[in-house]
mmCIF file of C-alpha atoms in Angstrom:
data_model
loop_
_atom_site.group_PDB
_atom_site.id
_atom_site.type_symbol
_atom_site.label_atom_id
_atom_site.label_comp_id
_atom_site.label_asym_id
_atom_site.label_seq_id
_atom_site.Cartn_x
_atom_site.Cartn_y
_atom_site.Cartn_z
ATOM 1 C CA UNK A 1 7.869 -6.309 4.413
ATOM 2 C CA UNK A 2 8.579 -10.031 4.083
ATOM 3 C CA UNK A 3 10.421 -11.182 0.958
ATOM 4 C CA UNK A 4 8.317 -13.990 -0.507
ATOM 5 C CA UNK A 5 10.545 -14.937 -3.471
ATOM 6 C CA UNK A 6 12.619 -17.409 -1.393
ATOM 7 C CA UNK A 7 9.325 -19.123 -0.521
ATOM 8 C CA UNK A 8 8.393 -19.577 -4.181
ATOM 9 C CA UNK A 9 11.382 -21.604 -5.340
ATOM 10 C CA UNK A 10 10.178 -25.210 -5.244
ATOM 11 C CA UNK A 11 10.026 -24.796 -9.032
ATOM 12 C CA UNK A 12 7.383 -27.428 -9.669
ATOM 13 C CA UNK A 13 5.388 -25.289 -12.101
ATOM 14 C CA UNK A 14 5.481 -26.721 -15.659
ATOM 15 C CA UNK A 15 7.841 -25.146 -18.189
ATOM 16 C CA UNK A 16 6.135 -22.858 -20.716
ATOM 17 C CA UNK A 17 7.199 -20.858 -23.776
ATOM 18 C CA UNK A 18 6.011 -17.727 -25.514
ATOM 19 C CA UNK A 19 3.619 -17.399 -28.414
ATOM 20 C CA UNK A 20 3.271 -14.313 -30.612
ATOM 21 C CA UNK A 21 3.619 -10.973 -28.821
ATOM 22 C CA UNK A 22 0.270 -9.166 -28.805
ATOM 23 C CA UNK A 23 0.308 -6.885 -25.749
ATOM 24 C CA UNK A 24 2.785 -4.479 -24.179
ATOM 25 C CA UNK A 25 1.867 -3.933 -20.539
ATOM 26 C CA UNK A 26 3.765 -0.872 -19.351
ATOM 27 C CA UNK A 27 4.165 0.189 -15.737
ATOM 28 C CA UNK A 28 4.549 3.957 -15.961
ATOM 29 C CA UNK A 29 4.972 4.728 -12.260
ATOM 30 C CA UNK A 30 4.690 3.262 -8.766
ATOM 31 C CA UNK A 31 3.104 6.487 -7.527
ATOM 32 C CA UNK A 32 -0.557 6.100 -6.585
ATOM 33 C CA UNK A 33 -3.140 8.074 -4.666
ATOM 34 C CA UNK A 34 -4.131 4.869 -2.840
ATOM 35 C CA UNK A 35 -2.374 2.182 -0.837
ATOM 36 C CA UNK A 36 -4.326 -1.081 -1.187
ATOM 37 C CA UNK A 37 -3.793 -4.232 0.866
ATOM 38 C CA UNK A 38 -3.843 -6.562 -2.167
ATOM 39 C CA UNK A 39 -1.510 -4.400 -4.305
ATOM 40 C CA UNK A 40 1.298 -6.533 -5.743
ATOM 41 C CA UNK A 41 3.192 -3.381 -6.789
ATOM 42 C CA UNK A 42 3.439 -1.855 -3.297
ATOM 43 C CA UNK A 43 2.264 1.364 -4.932
ATOM 44 C CA UNK A 44 1.396 4.409 -2.869
ATOM 45 C CA UNK A 45 1.517 8.182 -2.511
ATOM 46 C CA UNK A 46 5.174 8.233 -1.420
ATOM 47 C CA UNK A 47 6.569 6.184 -4.336
ATOM 48 C CA UNK A 48 8.550 8.296 -6.800
ATOM 49 C CA UNK A 49 9.605 5.796 -9.484
ATOM 50 C CA UNK A 50 8.440 6.972 -12.923
ATOM 51 C CA UNK A 51 9.381 6.300 -16.552
ATOM 52 C CA UNK A 52 11.879 8.811 -17.943
ATOM 53 C CA UNK A 53 11.673 10.642 -21.266
ATOM 54 C CA UNK A 54 14.454 8.458 -22.696
ATOM 55 C CA UNK A 55 12.547 5.258 -21.916
ATOM 56 C CA UNK A 56 9.336 6.771 -23.301
ATOM 57 C CA UNK A 57 11.137 7.464 -26.582
ATOM 58 C CA UNK A 58 12.236 3.818 -26.669
ATOM 59 C CA UNK A 59 8.611 2.820 -26.041
ATOM 60 C CA UNK A 60 7.481 4.997 -28.957
ATOM 61 C CA UNK A 61 10.074 3.357 -31.210
ATOM 62 C CA UNK A 62 8.778 -0.106 -30.313
ATOM 63 C CA UNK A 63 5.152 0.949 -30.779
ATOM 64 C CA UNK A 64 5.971 2.328 -34.223
ATOM 65 C CA UNK A 65 7.971 -0.701 -35.360
ATOM 66 C CA UNK A 66 6.491 -3.750 -33.627
ATOM 67 C CA UNK A 67 3.179 -5.383 -34.664
ATOM 68 C CA UNK A 68 1.626 -5.418 -31.187
ATOM 69 C CA UNK A 69 -2.079 -4.661 -30.993
ATOM 70 C CA UNK A 70 -2.561 -3.387 -27.444
ATOM 71 C CA UNK A 71 -0.804 -1.021 -25.051
ATOM 72 C CA UNK A 72 -1.867 -1.782 -21.476
ATOM 73 C CA UNK A 73 -0.961 1.079 -19.122
ATOM 74 C CA UNK A 74 -0.618 0.372 -15.442
ATOM 75 C CA UNK A 75 1.024 1.655 -12.261
ATOM 76 C CA UNK A 76 0.526 2.796 -9.490
ATOM 77 C CA UNK A 77 -1.968 5.134 -10.962
ATOM 78 C CA UNK A 78 -0.746 5.472 -14.576
ATOM 79 C CA UNK A 79 -2.614 8.773 -14.998
ATOM 80 C CA UNK A 80 -0.283 10.338 -12.419
ATOM 81 C CA UNK A 81 2.666 10.075 -14.808
ATOM 82 C CA UNK A 82 3.205 13.577 -16.252
ATOM 83 C CA UNK A 83 3.407 12.209 -19.829
ATOM 84 C CA UNK A 84 0.437 9.859 -19.609
ATOM 85 C CA UNK A 85 -1.474 11.863 -22.217
ATOM 86 C CA UNK A 86 1.501 11.972 -24.605
ATOM 87 C CA UNK A 87 1.853 8.197 -24.431
ATOM 88 C CA UNK A 88 -1.846 7.554 -25.021
ATOM 89 C CA UNK A 89 -1.992 9.974 -27.970
ATOM 90 C CA UNK A 90 1.067 8.388 -29.607
ATOM 91 C CA UNK A 91 -0.349 4.879 -29.267
ATOM 92 C CA UNK A 92 -3.794 5.839 -30.530
ATOM 93 C CA UNK A 93 -2.262 7.650 -33.513
ATOM 94 C CA UNK A 94 -0.754 4.295 -34.546
ATOM 95 C CA UNK A 95 -4.108 2.526 -34.088
ATOM 96 C CA UNK A 96 -3.109 0.597 -30.979
ATOM 97 C CA UNK A 97 -5.868 -0.234 -28.556
ATOM 98 C CA UNK A 98 -5.014 1.365 -25.211
ATOM 99 C CA UNK A 99 -6.130 0.023 -21.831
ATOM 100 C CA UNK A 100 -5.968 2.236 -18.755
ATOM 101 C CA UNK A 101 -5.765 0.366 -15.432
ATOM 102 C CA UNK A 102 -7.754 2.940 -13.482
ATOM 103 C CA UNK A 103 -8.391 2.913 -9.734
ATOM 104 C CA UNK A 104 -11.465 5.191 -10.205
ATOM 105 C CA UNK A 105 -10.598 7.497 -7.295
ATOM 106 C CA UNK A 106 -8.065 9.274 -9.518
ATOM 107 C CA UNK A 107 -11.076 10.838 -11.284
ATOM 108 C CA UNK A 108 -11.834 12.877 -8.146
ATOM 109 C CA UNK A 109 -8.224 13.531 -7.130
ATOM 110 C CA UNK A 110 -7.306 17.250 -7.129
ATOM 111 C CA UNK A 111 -5.532 18.107 -10.386
ATOM 112 C CA UNK A 112 -6.931 15.136 -12.333
ATOM 113 C CA UNK A 113 -10.357 16.403 -13.401
ATOM 114 C CA UNK A 114 -9.196 15.983 -17.023
ATOM 115 C CA UNK A 115 -8.873 12.180 -16.841
ATOM 116 C CA UNK A 116 -12.418 11.076 -17.724
ATOM 117 C CA UNK A 117 -12.881 13.416 -20.698
ATOM 118 C CA UNK A 118 -9.424 12.573 -22.027
ATOM 119 C CA UNK A 119 -9.980 8.808 -21.852
ATOM 120 C CA UNK A 120 -13.306 9.121 -23.649
ATOM 121 C CA UNK A 121 -11.894 11.439 -26.303
ATOM 122 C CA UNK A 122 -9.084 8.973 -27.046
ATOM 123 C CA UNK A 123 -11.470 6.000 -26.828
ATOM 124 C CA UNK A 124 -9.302 4.273 -24.266
ATOM 125 C CA UNK A 125 -10.615 1.061 -22.731
ATOM 126 C CA UNK A 126 -10.927 1.418 -18.955
ATOM 127 C CA UNK A 127 -10.187 -1.485 -16.621
ATOM 128 C CA UNK A 128 -11.256 -0.328 -13.164
ATOM 129 C CA UNK A 129 -10.631 -2.030 -9.834
ATOM 130 C CA UNK A 130 -13.718 -2.529 -7.672
ATOM 131 C CA UNK A 131 -13.222 -5.486 -5.313
ATOM 132 C CA UNK A 132 -16.875 -5.567 -4.206
ATOM 133 C CA UNK A 133 -20.220 -3.855 -4.713
ATOM 134 C CA UNK A 134 -20.557 -3.158 -0.975
ATOM 135 C CA UNK A 135 -19.047 -0.188 0.845
ATOM 136 C CA UNK A 136 -17.596 -2.076 3.826
ATOM 137 C CA UNK A 137 -15.653 -4.630 1.798
ATOM 138 C CA UNK A 138 -14.154 -2.067 -0.585
ATOM 139 C CA UNK A 139 -13.111 0.352 2.157
ATOM 140 C CA UNK A 140 -11.611 -2.525 4.167
ATOM 141 C CA UNK A 141 -9.343 -3.507 1.285
ATOM 142 C CA UNK A 142 -8.648 -0.100 -0.257
ATOM 143 C CA UNK A 143 -9.153 2.530 2.448
ATOM 144 C CA UNK A 144 -11.925 4.629 4.019
ATOM 145 C CA UNK A 145 -14.025 6.551 1.525
ATOM 146 C CA UNK A 146 -12.736 4.663 -1.519
ATOM 147 C CA UNK A 147 -16.080 3.019 -2.265
ATOM 148 C CA UNK A 148 -17.977 6.292 -2.414
ATOM 149 C CA UNK A 149 -15.349 7.871 -4.670
ATOM 150 C CA UNK A 150 -15.244 4.745 -6.863
ATOM 151 C CA UNK A 151 -19.016 4.856 -7.376
ATOM 152 C CA UNK A 152 -18.783 8.550 -8.282
ATOM 153 C CA UNK A 153 -16.012 7.700 -10.757
ATOM 154 C CA UNK A 154 -18.105 4.984 -12.404
ATOM 155 C CA UNK A 155 -21.074 7.331 -12.680
ATOM 156 C CA UNK A 156 -18.836 9.930 -14.313
ATOM 157 C CA UNK A 157 -17.562 7.371 -16.822
ATOM 158 C CA UNK A 158 -21.130 6.229 -17.559
ATOM 159 C CA UNK A 159 -22.114 9.848 -18.237
ATOM 160 C CA UNK A 160 -19.299 10.024 -20.793
ATOM 161 C CA UNK A 161 -20.646 6.919 -22.547
ATOM 162 C CA UNK A 162 -18.512 4.222 -20.947
ATOM 163 C CA UNK A 163 -20.316 0.928 -20.461
ATOM 164 C CA UNK A 164 -23.299 2.072 -22.535
ATOM 165 C CA UNK A 165 -24.640 -0.064 -25.369
ATOM 166 C CA UNK A 166 -23.299 0.948 -28.762
ATOM 167 C CA UNK A 167 -20.844 3.568 -27.460
ATOM 168 C CA UNK A 168 -17.706 1.556 -28.138
ATOM 169 C CA UNK A 169 -16.313 2.900 -24.858
ATOM 170 C CA UNK A 170 -15.434 -0.234 -22.926
ATOM 171 C CA UNK A 171 -15.599 -0.231 -19.137
ATOM 172 C CA UNK A 172 -14.560 -3.411 -17.344
ATOM 173 C CA UNK A 173 -14.384 -3.933 -13.589
ATOM 174 C CA UNK A 174 -11.765 -5.978 -11.754
ATOM 175 C CA UNK A 175 -12.467 -8.130 -8.688
ATOM 176 C CA UNK A 176 -9.895 -9.398 -6.183
ATOM 177 C CA UNK A 177 -10.833 -11.650 -3.257
ATOM 178 C CA UNK A 178 -10.634 -10.091 0.187
ATOM 179 C CA UNK A 179 -8.189 -12.687 1.512
ATOM 180 C CA UNK A 180 -6.451 -16.035 0.812
ATOM 181 C CA UNK A 181 -9.182 -17.617 -1.289
ATOM 182 C CA UNK A 182 -9.907 -18.172 -4.969
ATOM 183 C CA UNK A 183 -12.346 -15.881 -6.778
ATOM 184 C CA UNK A 184 -15.877 -17.225 -7.224
ATOM 185 C CA UNK A 185 -17.039 -18.155 -10.753
ATOM 186 C CA UNK A 186 -16.651 -15.048 -12.889
ATOM 187 C CA UNK A 187 -19.910 -15.273 -14.845
ATOM 188 C CA UNK A 188 -22.144 -15.560 -11.777
ATOM 189 C CA UNK A 189 -20.273 -12.821 -9.922
ATOM 190 C CA UNK A 190 -20.538 -10.522 -12.953
ATOM 191 C CA UNK A 191 -24.315 -10.976 -12.941
ATOM 192 C CA UNK A 192 -24.440 -10.037 -9.237
ATOM 193 C CA UNK A 193 -22.288 -6.959 -9.840
ATOM 194 C CA UNK A 194 -24.444 -5.800 -12.732
ATOM 195 C CA UNK A 195 -27.658 -6.240 -10.797
ATOM 196 C CA UNK A 196 -26.475 -4.495 -7.614
ATOM 197 C CA UNK A 197 -24.649 -1.622 -9.281
ATOM 198 C CA UNK A 198 -27.554 -0.897 -11.641
ATOM 199 C CA UNK A 199 -30.260 -1.132 -8.985
ATOM 200 C CA UNK A 200 -28.369 0.767 -6.282
ATOM 201 C CA UNK A 201 -26.412 3.344 -8.296
ATOM 202 C CA UNK A 202 -27.606 3.248 -11.917
ATOM 203 C CA UNK A 203 -24.180 2.036 -13.053
ATOM 204 C CA UNK A 204 -23.572 -0.018 -16.197
ATOM 205 C CA UNK A 205 -20.352 -1.743 -17.306
ATOM 206 C CA UNK A 206 -19.289 -4.246 -19.934
ATOM 207 C CA UNK A 207 -17.626 -7.128 -18.079
ATOM 208 C CA UNK A 208 -16.219 -8.195 -14.731
ATOM 209 C CA UNK A 209 -12.713 -9.680 -14.594
ATOM 210 C CA UNK A 210 -11.822 -11.839 -11.607
ATOM 211 C CA UNK A 211 -8.141 -11.937 -10.635
ATOM 212 C CA UNK A 212 -6.559 -14.267 -8.084
ATOM 213 C CA UNK A 213 -4.420 -12.526 -5.473
ATOM 214 C CA UNK A 214 -0.723 -13.205 -5.978
ATOM 215 C CA UNK A 215 1.337 -14.458 -2.967
ATOM 216 C CA UNK A 216 3.911 -11.694 -3.470
ATOM 217 C CA UNK A 217 4.702 -8.146 -2.302
ATOM 218 C CA UNK A 218 2.209 -6.567 0.121
ATOM 219 C CA UNK A 219 -0.375 -9.357 -0.032
ATOM 220 C CA UNK A 220 2.238 -12.107 0.244
ATOM 221 C CA UNK A 221 3.905 -10.354 3.172
ATOM 222 C CA UNK A 222 0.565 -10.134 4.954
ATOM 223 C CA UNK A 223 0.047 -13.876 4.458
ATOM 224 C CA UNK A 224 3.453 -14.565 6.008
ATOM 225 C CA UNK A 225 2.699 -12.312 8.983
ATOM 226 C CA UNK A 226 -0.602 -14.107 9.600
ATOM 227 C CA UNK A 227 0.843 -17.600 9.162
ATOM 228 C CA UNK A 228 -1.337 -18.172 6.081
ATOM 229 C CA UNK A 229 1.278 -18.306 3.326
ATOM 230 C CA UNK A 230 1.798 -22.074 3.157
ATOM 231 C CA UNK A 231 -1.924 -22.745 3.321
ATOM 232 C CA UNK A 232 -2.607 -20.345 0.472
ATOM 233 C CA UNK A 233 0.119 -21.863 -1.684
ATOM 234 C CA UNK A 234 -1.343 -25.314 -1.066
ATOM 235 C CA UNK A 235 -4.765 -24.011 -2.110
ATOM 236 C CA UNK A 236 -3.289 -22.756 -5.387
ATOM 237 C CA UNK A 237 -1.476 -26.041 -6.063
ATOM 238 C CA UNK A 238 -4.510 -28.151 -5.208
ATOM 239 C CA UNK A 239 -6.573 -26.226 -7.748
ATOM 240 C CA UNK A 240 -4.032 -26.288 -10.605
ATOM 241 C CA UNK A 241 -5.742 -26.737 -13.976
ATOM 242 C CA UNK A 242 -3.563 -27.698 -16.924
ATOM 243 C CA UNK A 243 -6.321 -26.485 -19.252
ATOM 244 C CA UNK A 244 -5.477 -22.889 -18.230
ATOM 245 C CA UNK A 245 -1.811 -23.086 -19.268
ATOM 246 C CA UNK A 246 -2.264 -22.350 -23.019
ATOM 247 C CA UNK A 247 -4.161 -19.131 -22.212
ATOM 248 C CA UNK A 248 -1.699 -17.662 -19.723
ATOM 249 C CA UNK A 249 -1.145 -13.953 -20.361
ATOM 250 C CA UNK A 250 2.649 -14.324 -20.211
ATOM 251 C CA UNK A 251 2.511 -16.259 -23.483
ATOM 252 C CA UNK A 252 1.252 -13.244 -25.446
ATOM 253 C CA UNK A 253 2.378 -10.146 -23.556
ATOM 254 C CA UNK A 254 5.520 -8.520 -22.208
ATOM 255 C CA UNK A 255 5.604 -6.477 -19.022
ATOM 256 C CA UNK A 256 7.769 -3.334 -19.108
ATOM 257 C CA UNK A 257 8.928 -1.644 -15.924
ATOM 258 C CA UNK A 258 9.395 2.099 -15.445
ATOM 259 C CA UNK A 259 13.064 1.744 -16.442
ATOM 260 C CA UNK A 260 12.213 -0.051 -19.688
ATOM 261 C CA UNK A 261 13.320 -3.533 -18.597
ATOM 262 C CA UNK A 262 11.282 -6.532 -19.745
ATOM 263 C CA UNK A 263 9.503 -9.186 -17.719
ATOM 264 C CA UNK A 264 7.180 -12.037 -18.584
ATOM 265 C CA UNK A 265 4.414 -10.526 -16.449
ATOM 266 C CA UNK A 266 3.748 -7.753 -13.972
ATOM 267 C CA UNK A 267 4.112 -10.205 -11.090
ATOM 268 C CA UNK A 268 7.605 -11.289 -12.187
ATOM 269 C CA UNK A 269 8.447 -7.603 -12.450
ATOM 270 C CA UNK A 270 7.621 -7.129 -8.773
ATOM 271 C CA UNK A 271 9.728 -10.192 -7.904
ATOM 272 C CA UNK A 272 12.597 -8.886 -10.081
ATOM 273 C CA UNK A 273 12.601 -12.013 -12.255
ATOM 274 C CA UNK A 274 13.801 -10.732 -15.660
ATOM 275 C CA UNK A 275 12.322 -12.256 -18.796
ATOM 276 C CA UNK A 276 14.715 -14.660 -20.567
ATOM 277 C CA UNK A 277 13.640 -13.086 -23.871
ATOM 278 C CA UNK A 278 16.986 -12.140 -25.315
ATOM 279 C CA UNK A 279 20.459 -13.552 -24.711
ATOM 280 C CA UNK A 280 21.415 -10.756 -22.283
ATOM 281 C CA UNK A 281 20.753 -11.082 -18.559
ATOM 282 C CA UNK A 282 18.288 -8.170 -18.479
ATOM 283 C CA UNK A 283 16.398 -7.439 -21.678
ATOM 284 C CA UNK A 284 15.260 -3.896 -22.460
ATOM 285 C CA UNK A 285 12.574 -2.331 -24.637
ATOM 286 C CA UNK A 286 15.236 -1.539 -27.226
ATOM 287 C CA UNK A 287 15.873 -5.268 -27.682
ATOM 288 C CA UNK A 288 12.330 -5.704 -29.057
ATOM 289 C CA UNK A 289 13.391 -3.726 -32.126
ATOM 290 C CA UNK A 290 15.767 -6.468 -33.248
ATOM 291 C CA UNK A 291 14.828 -9.715 -31.497
ATOM 292 C CA UNK A 292 11.975 -12.193 -31.875
ATOM 293 C CA UNK A 293 10.432 -13.375 -28.611
ATOM 294 C CA UNK A 294 8.196 -16.147 -29.939
ATOM 295 C CA UNK A 295 9.288 -19.531 -28.640
ATOM 296 C CA UNK A 296 11.457 -18.094 -25.866
ATOM 297 C CA UNK A 297 11.171 -19.666 -22.391
ATOM 298 C CA UNK A 298 9.157 -17.950 -19.650
ATOM 299 C CA UNK A 299 10.549 -17.423 -16.153
ATOM 300 C CA UNK A 300 8.318 -19.301 -13.725
ATOM 301 C CA UNK A 301 8.170 -19.726 -9.965
ATOM 302 C CA UNK A 302 5.507 -21.133 -7.664
ATOM 303 C CA UNK A 303 3.426 -17.931 -7.681
ATOM 304 C CA UNK A 304 2.463 -18.922 -11.246
ATOM 305 C CA UNK A 305 -0.008 -21.379 -9.714
ATOM 306 C CA UNK A 306 -2.168 -18.337 -8.917
ATOM 307 C CA UNK A 307 -2.768 -17.859 -12.655
ATOM 308 C CA UNK A 308 -3.732 -21.491 -13.284
ATOM 309 C CA UNK A 309 -5.782 -22.271 -10.170
ATOM 310 C CA UNK A 310 -9.484 -22.993 -10.619
ATOM 311 C CA UNK A 311 -10.943 -20.966 -13.480
ATOM 312 C CA UNK A 312 -7.545 -19.362 -14.094
ATOM 313 C CA UNK A 313 -6.527 -15.731 -13.844
ATOM 314 C CA UNK A 314 -5.084 -13.033 -16.080
ATOM 315 C CA UNK A 315 -5.251 -9.281 -16.480
ATOM 316 C CA UNK A 316 -8.207 -9.975 -18.756
ATOM 317 C CA UNK A 317 -10.018 -12.041 -16.138
ATOM 318 C CA UNK A 318 -10.712 -15.760 -15.813
ATOM 319 C CA UNK A 319 -9.251 -18.145 -18.393
ATOM 320 C CA UNK A 320 -11.636 -21.065 -17.974
#
């Protein structure tokens, strides 16, 4: 695995600062039942990192005390954390909106038959990765058989009411490009997804979110190995749009790792770039109980161009 952080230190990305904190994005575990080429977390079946009970109690304290509106649960496969259900129930009891970053195949994984019913019962929003509506492209990026299991997972969620008009059960899909290119326009691609998935499989969903691949971790290492890293970085720089800067997700959310440490985004977490939120070198969840983060600087490196290139990119899809 090539370390890409030393390649991201030209530091020509504009300085930015935080707005009001609205979202806690919490990485519960690096364990996953898949091992995807584009994964910036390097998640997989052999990863064992998982949030401890002590950190979960700190998370509960922040949820109870801090006026955030959304808890965004990610991994790995967040559902594989043994206390996933406890965390969701606690957040929903305090009226937080909960998002589950679901890989869809977890719904058919042995021992996880409960996932779909539980998510629907708790009215959790599902954000599900599906990098294409064709079998070959999905299996190439995510592994053999993933497309078929993903379609079955979407059909199961539809049967529970997800993606159906008037149900209030939100189902959004996430698209990543196959290689070192920018995503196509989100609106047009969403229309294609909706048409193909409905006609071919009877599947409905609310929205498609396009996300630009980050030049870090597994994807960044692959670019280095193929001699494509510099070209991809130039593509991101050439397509920088200043209009996307005000909407960057790092301005309104904090990323929390499995140990409870704080980062400006999930990508900085994977690069081990701590958030300069508090005066200490490495801020923790507990610090959110006493410190204000609004106006604090955001740690940036050159990978940030991936979030501002073209139509922009965030965990909630395109910015432009």
